[in-house]
Short mmCIF file of C-alpha atoms in Angstrom, two decimals:
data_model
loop_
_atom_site.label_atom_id
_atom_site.label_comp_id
_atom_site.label_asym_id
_atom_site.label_seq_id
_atom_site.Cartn_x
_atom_site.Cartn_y
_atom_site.Cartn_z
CA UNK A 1 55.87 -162.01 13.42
CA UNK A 2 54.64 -161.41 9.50
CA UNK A 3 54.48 -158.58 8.03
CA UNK A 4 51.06 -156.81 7.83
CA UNK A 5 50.60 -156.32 3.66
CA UNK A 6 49.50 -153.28 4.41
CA UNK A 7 52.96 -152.22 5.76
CA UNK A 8 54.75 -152.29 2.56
CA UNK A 9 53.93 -151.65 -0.86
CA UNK A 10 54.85 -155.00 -2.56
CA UNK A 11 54.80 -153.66 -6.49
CA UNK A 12 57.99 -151.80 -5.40
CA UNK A 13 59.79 -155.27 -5.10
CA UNK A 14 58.97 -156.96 -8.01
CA UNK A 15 60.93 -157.51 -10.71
CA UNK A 16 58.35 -157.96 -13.65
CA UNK A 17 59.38 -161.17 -15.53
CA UNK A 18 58.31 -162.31 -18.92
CA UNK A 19 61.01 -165.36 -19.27
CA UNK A 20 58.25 -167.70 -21.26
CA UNK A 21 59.99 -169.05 -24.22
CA UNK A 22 57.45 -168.45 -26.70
CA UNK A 23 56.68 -164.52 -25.33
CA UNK A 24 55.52 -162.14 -27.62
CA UNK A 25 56.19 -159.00 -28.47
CA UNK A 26 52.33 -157.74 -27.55
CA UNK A 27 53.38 -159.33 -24.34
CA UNK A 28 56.10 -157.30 -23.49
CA UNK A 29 54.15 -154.40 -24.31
CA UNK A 30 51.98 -155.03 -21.88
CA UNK A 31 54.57 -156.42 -19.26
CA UNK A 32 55.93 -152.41 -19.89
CA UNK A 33 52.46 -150.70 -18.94
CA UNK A 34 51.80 -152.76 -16.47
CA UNK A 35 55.72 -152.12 -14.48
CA UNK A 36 54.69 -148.03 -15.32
CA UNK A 37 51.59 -148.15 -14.05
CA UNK A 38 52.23 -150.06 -10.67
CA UNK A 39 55.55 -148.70 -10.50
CA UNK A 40 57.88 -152.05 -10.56
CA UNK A 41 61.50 -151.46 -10.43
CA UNK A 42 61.96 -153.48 -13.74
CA UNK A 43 60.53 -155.79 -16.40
CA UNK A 44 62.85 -158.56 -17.08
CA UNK A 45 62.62 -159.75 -20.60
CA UNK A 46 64.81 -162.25 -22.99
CA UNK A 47 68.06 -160.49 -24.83
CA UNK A 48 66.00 -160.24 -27.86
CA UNK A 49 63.59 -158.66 -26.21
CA UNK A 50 65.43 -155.91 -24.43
CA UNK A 51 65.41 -152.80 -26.86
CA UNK A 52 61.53 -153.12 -27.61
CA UNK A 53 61.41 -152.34 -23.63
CA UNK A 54 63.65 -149.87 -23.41
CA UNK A 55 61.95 -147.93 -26.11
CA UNK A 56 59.06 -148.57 -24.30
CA UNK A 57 60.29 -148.03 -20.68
CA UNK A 58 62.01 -144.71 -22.10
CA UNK A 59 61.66 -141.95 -19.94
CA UNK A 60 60.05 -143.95 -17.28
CA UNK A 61 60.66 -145.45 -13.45
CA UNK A 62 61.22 -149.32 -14.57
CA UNK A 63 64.48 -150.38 -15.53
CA UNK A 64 64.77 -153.17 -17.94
CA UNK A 65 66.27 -156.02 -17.39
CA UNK A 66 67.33 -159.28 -18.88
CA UNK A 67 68.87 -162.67 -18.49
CA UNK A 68 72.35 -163.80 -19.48
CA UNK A 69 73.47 -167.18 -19.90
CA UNK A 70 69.99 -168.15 -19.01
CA UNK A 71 68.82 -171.00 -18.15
CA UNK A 72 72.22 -173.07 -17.06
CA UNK A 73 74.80 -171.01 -16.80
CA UNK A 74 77.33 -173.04 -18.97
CA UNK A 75 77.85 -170.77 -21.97
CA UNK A 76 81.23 -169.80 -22.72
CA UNK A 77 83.27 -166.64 -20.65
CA UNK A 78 83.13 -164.86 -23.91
CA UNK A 79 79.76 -165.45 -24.79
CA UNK A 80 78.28 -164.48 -21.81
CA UNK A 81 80.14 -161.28 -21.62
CA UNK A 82 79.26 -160.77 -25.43
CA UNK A 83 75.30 -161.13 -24.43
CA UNK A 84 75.35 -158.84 -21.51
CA UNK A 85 77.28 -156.12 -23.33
CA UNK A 86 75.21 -156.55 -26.62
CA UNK A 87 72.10 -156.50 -24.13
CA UNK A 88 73.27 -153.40 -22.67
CA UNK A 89 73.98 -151.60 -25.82
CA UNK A 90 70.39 -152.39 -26.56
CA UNK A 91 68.93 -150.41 -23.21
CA UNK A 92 69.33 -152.99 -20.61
CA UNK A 93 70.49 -151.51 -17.50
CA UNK A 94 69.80 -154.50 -15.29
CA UNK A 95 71.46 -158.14 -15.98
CA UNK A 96 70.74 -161.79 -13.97
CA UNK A 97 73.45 -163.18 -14.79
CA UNK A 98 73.15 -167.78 -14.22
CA UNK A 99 77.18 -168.63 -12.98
CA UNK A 100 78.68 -171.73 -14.19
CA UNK A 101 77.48 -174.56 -11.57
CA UNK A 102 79.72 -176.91 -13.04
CA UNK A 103 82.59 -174.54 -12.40
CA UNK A 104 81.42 -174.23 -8.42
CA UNK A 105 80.72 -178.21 -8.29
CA UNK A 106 84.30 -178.83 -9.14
CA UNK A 107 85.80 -176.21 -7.10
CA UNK A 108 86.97 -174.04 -10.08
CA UNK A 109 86.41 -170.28 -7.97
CA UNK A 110 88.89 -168.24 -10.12
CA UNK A 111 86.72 -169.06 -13.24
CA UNK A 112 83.57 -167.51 -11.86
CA UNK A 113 85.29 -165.22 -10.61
CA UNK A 114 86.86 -163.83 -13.64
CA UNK A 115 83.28 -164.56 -15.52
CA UNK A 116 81.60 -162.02 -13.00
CA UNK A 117 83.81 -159.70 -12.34
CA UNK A 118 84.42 -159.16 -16.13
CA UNK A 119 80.20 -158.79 -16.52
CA UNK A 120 80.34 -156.16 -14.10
CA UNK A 121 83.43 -154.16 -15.09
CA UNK A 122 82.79 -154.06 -19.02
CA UNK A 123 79.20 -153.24 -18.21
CA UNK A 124 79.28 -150.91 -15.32
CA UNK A 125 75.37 -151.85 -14.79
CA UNK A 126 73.59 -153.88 -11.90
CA UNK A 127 74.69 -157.84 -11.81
CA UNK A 128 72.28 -159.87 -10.03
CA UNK A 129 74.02 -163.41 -10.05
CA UNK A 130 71.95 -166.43 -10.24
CA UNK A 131 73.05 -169.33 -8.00
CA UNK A 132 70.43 -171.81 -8.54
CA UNK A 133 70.23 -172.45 -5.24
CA UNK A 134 68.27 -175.72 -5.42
CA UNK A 135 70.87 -177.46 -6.71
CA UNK A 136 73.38 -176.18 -4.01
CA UNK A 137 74.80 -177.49 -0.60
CA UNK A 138 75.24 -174.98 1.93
CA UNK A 139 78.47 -174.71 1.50
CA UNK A 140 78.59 -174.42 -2.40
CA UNK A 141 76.18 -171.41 -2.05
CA UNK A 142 77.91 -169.20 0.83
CA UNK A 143 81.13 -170.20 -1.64
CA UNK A 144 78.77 -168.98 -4.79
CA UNK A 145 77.82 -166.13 -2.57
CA UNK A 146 81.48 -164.79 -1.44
CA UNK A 147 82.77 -164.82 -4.83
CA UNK A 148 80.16 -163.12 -6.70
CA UNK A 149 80.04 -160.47 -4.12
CA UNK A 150 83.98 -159.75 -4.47
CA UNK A 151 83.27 -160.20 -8.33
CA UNK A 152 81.14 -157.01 -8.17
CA UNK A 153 77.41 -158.45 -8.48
CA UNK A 154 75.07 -156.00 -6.79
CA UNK A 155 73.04 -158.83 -5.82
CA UNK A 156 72.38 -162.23 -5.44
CA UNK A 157 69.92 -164.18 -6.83
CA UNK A 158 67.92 -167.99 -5.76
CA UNK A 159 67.14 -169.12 -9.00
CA UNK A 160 66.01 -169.11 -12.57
CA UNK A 161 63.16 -170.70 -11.25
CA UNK A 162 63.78 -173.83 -13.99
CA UNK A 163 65.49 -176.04 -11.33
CA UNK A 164 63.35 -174.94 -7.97
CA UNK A 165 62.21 -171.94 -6.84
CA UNK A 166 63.08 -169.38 -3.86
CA UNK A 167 63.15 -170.69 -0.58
CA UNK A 168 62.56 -168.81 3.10
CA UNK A 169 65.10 -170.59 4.44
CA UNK A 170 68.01 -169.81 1.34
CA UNK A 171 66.59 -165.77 1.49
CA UNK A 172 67.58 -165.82 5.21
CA UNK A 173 70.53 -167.76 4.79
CA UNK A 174 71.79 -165.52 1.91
CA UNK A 175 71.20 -162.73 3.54
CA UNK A 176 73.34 -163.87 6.52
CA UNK A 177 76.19 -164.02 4.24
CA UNK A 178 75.60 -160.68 2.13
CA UNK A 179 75.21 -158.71 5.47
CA UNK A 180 73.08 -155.73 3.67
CA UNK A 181 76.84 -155.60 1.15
CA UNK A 182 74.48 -156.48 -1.73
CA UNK A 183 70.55 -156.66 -2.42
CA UNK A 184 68.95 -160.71 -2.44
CA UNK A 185 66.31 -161.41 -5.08
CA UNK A 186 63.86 -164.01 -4.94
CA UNK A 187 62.78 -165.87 -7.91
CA UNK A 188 61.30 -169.18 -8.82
CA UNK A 189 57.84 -169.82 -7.55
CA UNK A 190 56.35 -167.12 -6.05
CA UNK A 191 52.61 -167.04 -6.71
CA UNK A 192 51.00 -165.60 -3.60
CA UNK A 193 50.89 -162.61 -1.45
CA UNK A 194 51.92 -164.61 1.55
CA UNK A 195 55.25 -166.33 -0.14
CA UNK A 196 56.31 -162.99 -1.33
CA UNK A 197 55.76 -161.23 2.00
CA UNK A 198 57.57 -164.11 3.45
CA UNK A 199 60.57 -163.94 1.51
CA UNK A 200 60.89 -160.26 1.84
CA UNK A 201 60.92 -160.34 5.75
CA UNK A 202 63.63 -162.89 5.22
CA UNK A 203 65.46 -160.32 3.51
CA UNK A 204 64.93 -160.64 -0.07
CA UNK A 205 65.02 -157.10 -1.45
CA UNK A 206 63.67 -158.02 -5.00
CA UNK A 207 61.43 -160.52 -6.14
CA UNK A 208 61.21 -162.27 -9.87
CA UNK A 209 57.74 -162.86 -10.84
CA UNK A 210 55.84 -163.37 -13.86
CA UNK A 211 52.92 -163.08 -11.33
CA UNK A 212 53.17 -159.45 -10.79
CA UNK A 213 49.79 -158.21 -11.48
CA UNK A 214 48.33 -160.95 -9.27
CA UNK A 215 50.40 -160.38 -6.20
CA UNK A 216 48.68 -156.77 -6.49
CA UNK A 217 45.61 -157.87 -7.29
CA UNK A 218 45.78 -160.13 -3.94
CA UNK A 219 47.04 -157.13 -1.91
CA UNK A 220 44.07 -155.17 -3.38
CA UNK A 221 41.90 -157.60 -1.81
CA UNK A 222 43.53 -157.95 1.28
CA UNK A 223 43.28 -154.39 1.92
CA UNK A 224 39.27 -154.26 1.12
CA UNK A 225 38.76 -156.68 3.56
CA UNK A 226 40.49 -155.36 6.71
CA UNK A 227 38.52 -151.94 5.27
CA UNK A 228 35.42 -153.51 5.45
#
């Protein structure tokens, strides 16, 4: 059975994204107000983006968040760990961090391991890992899964969204393996009430959007109507 819309309050799942390469900083103003006013639990902006939103999210409900090793994944150890540190000396509190697919296609476990886990202990913040989960077997994402979770990661994440978007059937299948351990965010795709409630009764527990302010707009709408 779906869930009514009216039976949850979707702005309290979406992580607010601005992740368009040519973003401006008007933009993420307005990303900001819009995550206050709706209440969002975060706006999730480019490293060079993050400490214009925290000054602007100061004081206030949204976290900020940002990307590390975004798109692919295949930036150095060090350099990854160097972005997500220099991100959270800015104000970022939240990091979606892409792991090295090349490093799970080959079978190399210790590497991402050691790449995550190091994230999460330097930065004592919330690590949602990125598996990319389009370009996964089964296999290589319950492996993806397992070893960010023992890394640390506080969640895990579909997809950047570049490759494929969130599935019902990986949300489900993710959440199987993290067994309520560790949140599961959505991302990639999501453009309509009905995918996002979807996704959430599969157990997603976030979801990354640039289309925030039109999922609310459509559960706006759906409300008028059943009030009519």
């Amino acid at each position: 059975m779906a869930i009514a819309s009216s039976n949850i309050d979707i702005a309290s799942y979406i992580d607010h994204s601005l992740l368009s390469p040519t973003a401006i900083a008007q933009e993420v103003e307005q990303y900001c107000q819009q995550a206050d006013q709706y209440g969002f639990p975060s706006v999730c902006v480019y490293p060079s983006m993050v400490r214009q939103a925290a000054e602007l999210l100061q004081g206030k409900q949204p976290q900020v968040c940002t990307v590390i090793g975004f798109p692919t994944g295949a930036t150095t150890s060090a350099t990854k760990l160097y972005e997500a540190q220099e991100a959270v000396e800015n104000g970022a509190t939240e990091l979606d961090v892409v792991i090295n697919l090349g490093w799970l296609k080959a079978g190399q476990s210790d590497k991402i391991y050691q790449e995550i886990a190091g994230i999460c202990t330097e930065t004592q913040q919330t690590v949602k890992t990125i598996l990319e989960t389009a370009l996964l077997t089964d296999t290589e994402k319950r492996l993806a899964a397992e070893i960010c979770m023992d890394a640390g990661a506080t969640y895990l994440k579909t997809s950047t969204g570049w490759f494929g978007g969130a599935t019902v059937a990986d949300v489900k299948y993710l959440t199987n393996i993290a067994k309520g351990q560790v949140g599961i965010k959505a991302s990639g795709g999501i453009k309509t009430l009905d995918q996002a409630l979807a996704l959430i009764e599969a157990g997603a527990t976030r979801l990354g959007t640039s289309r925030g302010m039109e999922l609310i707009r459509q559960q706006q709408q759906s409300y008028e109507v059943r009030n009519q």
